[in-house]
Amino acid sequence: MRVSTRSQVDPFIVMDVMEAARAAEEAGRHIIHMEVGQPGTGAPGAARDRLAAEMEAGPLGYTVALGRPDLRAGIAALYGEWYGIDLDPARVVVTAGASGAFILAFSALFDAGDKVGLGEPCYPSYRQILRAMSLAPVGFQTYETSRFQPTPDDLTDDMAGLIVASPANPSGTMLDKAAMGALVDASTSRGISLISDEIYHGLQYRDRAVSALECSDDLYVVNSFSKYFSMTGWRLGWLVVPEEHIRTVERLAQNLFICPPHAAQVAALGALSPEGRTELDRHREIYAANRALMLAGLAKAGFDHVAPADGAFYVYADASAHTDDSLAFAAEILDKAGVAVTPGLDFDPVRGAHWLRFSYARASAEIEEGLARLQDFMSARAAS
């Protein structure tokens, strides 16, 4: 059978690295995982307890398409706590992961052929989801002077949309309120639909993260229970949309997804509880310690030029002194050091051959072991 042109997307390289690491582990090797943005912790105890109780109480059938009203209210309350925003729960759309949120957002905002701006390096699935939906990703280079974040000067009149992420993947950099406001204003003045990816909010180590909703209601915000909430495999995210877009997104959600996973919604209610949040904030303390370990350890290994890691749980490191092929270099590190890392080509098709992303989302002991292996590997490589 024929396949569509739009299905010919690039692979998500980090998933290929995960598979290579899995095969090495199956062959008996011990691999340190610094490749994937997955917390080493699981869902908080309050989330698991809430789900167990509701499963005993009765079957978990379909929910309404936009998600359980109590969960939407709980998410809206989070915006009051984190940002001082009085958010109407009706504007919250619970989704099948942040990936489902992007599919809904792109479907609601853009027509086939529309151009959507992406500041590179960026999360690679933006580009591939857009292509699979017959949209045109427009990548442009961002620079250290702007913390690898887009600026108003990067916008062009032919863009229908712009995706911005703060904290960003892979760089971990954030936009302050002035920079976010300038992007929002520039997008609005050009009629560009702004989508703010805020999936790493709650994981910041200096200043608090700024939500685009602090600058305007006329935009889309994407978030998820995967990162701060430590629920990657539960596949639950959310969108915040303008009031006049609620019914449009609801109709799409009804037909594309029926509803978000009910069991995950129940667990999310437990994660949002005071008990759940207390446990999650302790996780952030571990990431902060891991961040310090990673920055110091990578410098000792020869990776001393990195993007400013304000949030998330990544360090994006310049490897140009060691390679001009990050894909081959990552494979070499996995093979000889037993450490899985992600090639920068996943995030930046132009400059990514000279960069690597290191995740510090696992336990501190694993981070220490991985850094020791990297240091030994790089010393032996330099001596050979």
PDB file of N, CA and C in Angstrom, residues 14-35 334 338-341:
ATOM      1  N   VAL A  14      16.001  10.690  20.202  1.00  0.00           N
ATOM      2  CA  VAL A  14      16.169  10.235  21.582  1.00  0.00           C
ATOM      3  C   VAL A  14      15.479   8.897  21.806  1.00  0.00           C
ATOM      4  N   MET A  15      14.391   8.633  21.086  1.00  0.00           N
ATOM      5  CA  MET A  15      13.726   7.342  21.231  1.00  0.00           C
ATOM      6  C   MET A  15      14.581   6.225  20.628  1.00  0.00           C
ATOM      7  N   ASP A  16      15.308   6.545  19.547  1.00  0.00           N
ATOM      8  CA  ASP A  16      16.244   5.568  18.987  1.00  0.00           C
ATOM      9  C   ASP A  16      17.391   5.300  19.963  1.00  0.00           C
ATOM     10  N   VAL A  17      17.861   6.352  20.650  1.00  0.00           N
ATOM     11  CA  VAL A  17      18.907   6.168  21.660  1.00  0.00           C
ATOM     12  C   VAL A  17      18.384   5.285  22.798  1.00  0.00           C
ATOM     13  N   MET A  18      17.150   5.533  23.220  1.00  0.00           N
ATOM     14  CA  MET A  18      16.546   4.700  24.262  1.00  0.00           C
ATOM     15  C   MET A  18      16.503   3.234  23.844  1.00  0.00           C
ATOM     16  N   GLU A  19      16.167   2.988  22.584  1.00  0.00           N
ATOM     17  CA  GLU A  19      16.098   1.605  22.101  1.00  0.00           C
ATOM     18  C   GLU A  19      17.492   0.969  22.088  1.00  0.00           C
ATOM     19  N   ALA A  20      18.511   1.727  21.653  1.00  0.00           N
ATOM     20  CA  ALA A  20      19.878   1.203  21.671  1.00  0.00           C
ATOM     21  C   ALA A  20      20.322   0.906  23.098  1.00  0.00           C
ATOM     22  N   ALA A  21      19.952   1.787  24.036  1.00  0.00           N
ATOM     23  CA  ALA A  21      20.289   1.561  25.445  1.00  0.00           C
ATOM     24  C   ALA A  21      19.570   0.328  25.974  1.00  0.00           C
ATOM     25  N   ARG A  22      18.301   0.166  25.594  1.00  0.00           N
ATOM     26  CA  ARG A  22      17.543  -1.010  26.035  1.00  0.00           C
ATOM     27  C   ARG A  22      18.190  -2.288  25.527  1.00  0.00           C
ATOM     28  N   ALA A  23      18.614  -2.288  24.254  1.00  0.00           N
ATOM     29  CA  ALA A  23      19.263  -3.474  23.688  1.00  0.00           C
ATOM     30  C   ALA A  23      20.565  -3.789  24.414  1.00  0.00           C
ATOM     31  N   ALA A  24      21.318  -2.749  24.781  1.00  0.00           N
ATOM     32  CA  ALA A  24      22.557  -2.967  25.529  1.00  0.00           C
ATOM     33  C   ALA A  24      22.264  -3.566  26.903  1.00  0.00           C
ATOM     34  N   GLU A  25      21.204  -3.076  27.546  1.00  0.00           N
ATOM     35  CA  GLU A  25      20.826  -3.616  28.853  1.00  0.00           C
ATOM     36  C   GLU A  25      20.357  -5.064  28.727  1.00  0.00           C
ATOM     37  N   GLU A  26      19.639  -5.361  27.671  1.00  0.00           N
ATOM     38  CA  GLU A  26      19.171  -6.728  27.455  1.00  0.00           C
ATOM     39  C   GLU A  26      20.344  -7.674  27.250  1.00  0.00           C
ATOM     40  N   ALA A  27      21.443  -7.137  26.698  1.00  0.00           N
ATOM     41  CA  ALA A  27      22.651  -7.938  26.491  1.00  0.00           C
ATOM     42  C   ALA A  27      23.501  -8.046  27.756  1.00  0.00           C
ATOM     43  N   GLY A  28      23.039  -7.438  28.845  1.00  0.00           N
ATOM     44  CA  GLY A  28      23.727  -7.596  30.121  1.00  0.00           C
ATOM     45  C   GLY A  28      24.526  -6.404  30.593  1.00  0.00           C
ATOM     46  N   ARG A  29      24.521  -5.291  29.856  1.00  0.00           N
ATOM     47  CA  ARG A  29      25.290  -4.118  30.269  1.00  0.00           C
ATOM     48  C   ARG A  29      24.481  -3.222  31.206  1.00  0.00           C
ATOM     49  N   HIS A  30      25.191  -2.487  32.038  1.00  0.00           N
ATOM     50  CA  HIS A  30      24.548  -1.501  32.911  1.00  0.00           C
ATOM     51  C   HIS A  30      24.694  -0.135  32.266  1.00  0.00           C
ATOM     52  N   ILE A  31      23.576   0.476  31.920  1.00  0.00           N
ATOM     53  CA  ILE A  31      23.579   1.755  31.212  1.00  0.00           C
ATOM     54  C   ILE A  31      23.069   2.850  32.141  1.00  0.00           C
ATOM     55  N   ILE A  32      23.759   3.977  32.137  1.00  0.00           N
ATOM     56  CA  ILE A  32      23.299   5.165  32.848  1.00  0.00           C
ATOM     57  C   ILE A  32      22.499   6.013  31.870  1.00  0.00           C
ATOM     58  N   HIS A  33      21.275   6.343  32.231  1.00  0.00           N
ATOM     59  CA  HIS A  33      20.373   7.045  31.318  1.00  0.00           C
ATOM     60  C   HIS A  33      20.432   8.548  31.552  1.00  0.00           C
ATOM     61  N   MET A  34      21.074   9.245  30.606  1.00  0.00           N
ATOM     62  CA  MET A  34      21.070  10.704  30.579  1.00  0.00           C
ATOM     63  C   MET A  34      20.437  11.207  29.287  1.00  0.00           C
ATOM     64  N   GLU A  35      19.714  10.324  28.593  1.00  0.00           N
ATOM     65  CA  GLU A  35      19.184  10.678  27.286  1.00  0.00           C
ATOM     66  C   GLU A  35      17.755  11.197  27.343  1.00  0.00           C
ATOM     67  N   LEU A 334      27.761   5.788  24.307  1.00  0.00           N
ATOM     68  CA  LEU A 334      26.951   4.667  24.773  1.00  0.00           C
ATOM     69  C   LEU A 334      27.756   3.375  24.730  1.00  0.00           C
ATOM     70  N   GLY A 338      28.995   3.418  28.380  1.00  0.00           N
ATOM     71  CA  GLY A 338      27.761   2.913  28.961  1.00  0.00           C
ATOM     72  C   GLY A 338      26.855   4.021  29.470  1.00  0.00           C
ATOM     73  N   VAL A 339      26.923   5.191  28.820  1.00  0.00           N
ATOM     74  CA  VAL A 339      26.094   6.337  29.181  1.00  0.00           C
ATOM     75  C   VAL A 339      25.288   6.742  27.949  1.00  0.00           C
ATOM     76  N   ALA A 340      23.988   6.810  28.095  1.00  0.00           N
ATOM     77  CA  ALA A 340      23.115   7.207  26.985  1.00  0.00           C
ATOM     78  C   ALA A 340      22.879   8.713  27.042  1.00  0.00           C
ATOM     79  N   VAL A 341      23.213   9.423  25.965  1.00  0.00           N
ATOM     80  CA  VAL A 341      22.992  10.865  25.850  1.00  0.00           C
ATOM     81  C   VAL A 341      22.331  11.143  24.501  1.00  0.00           C
TER      82      VAL A 341
END
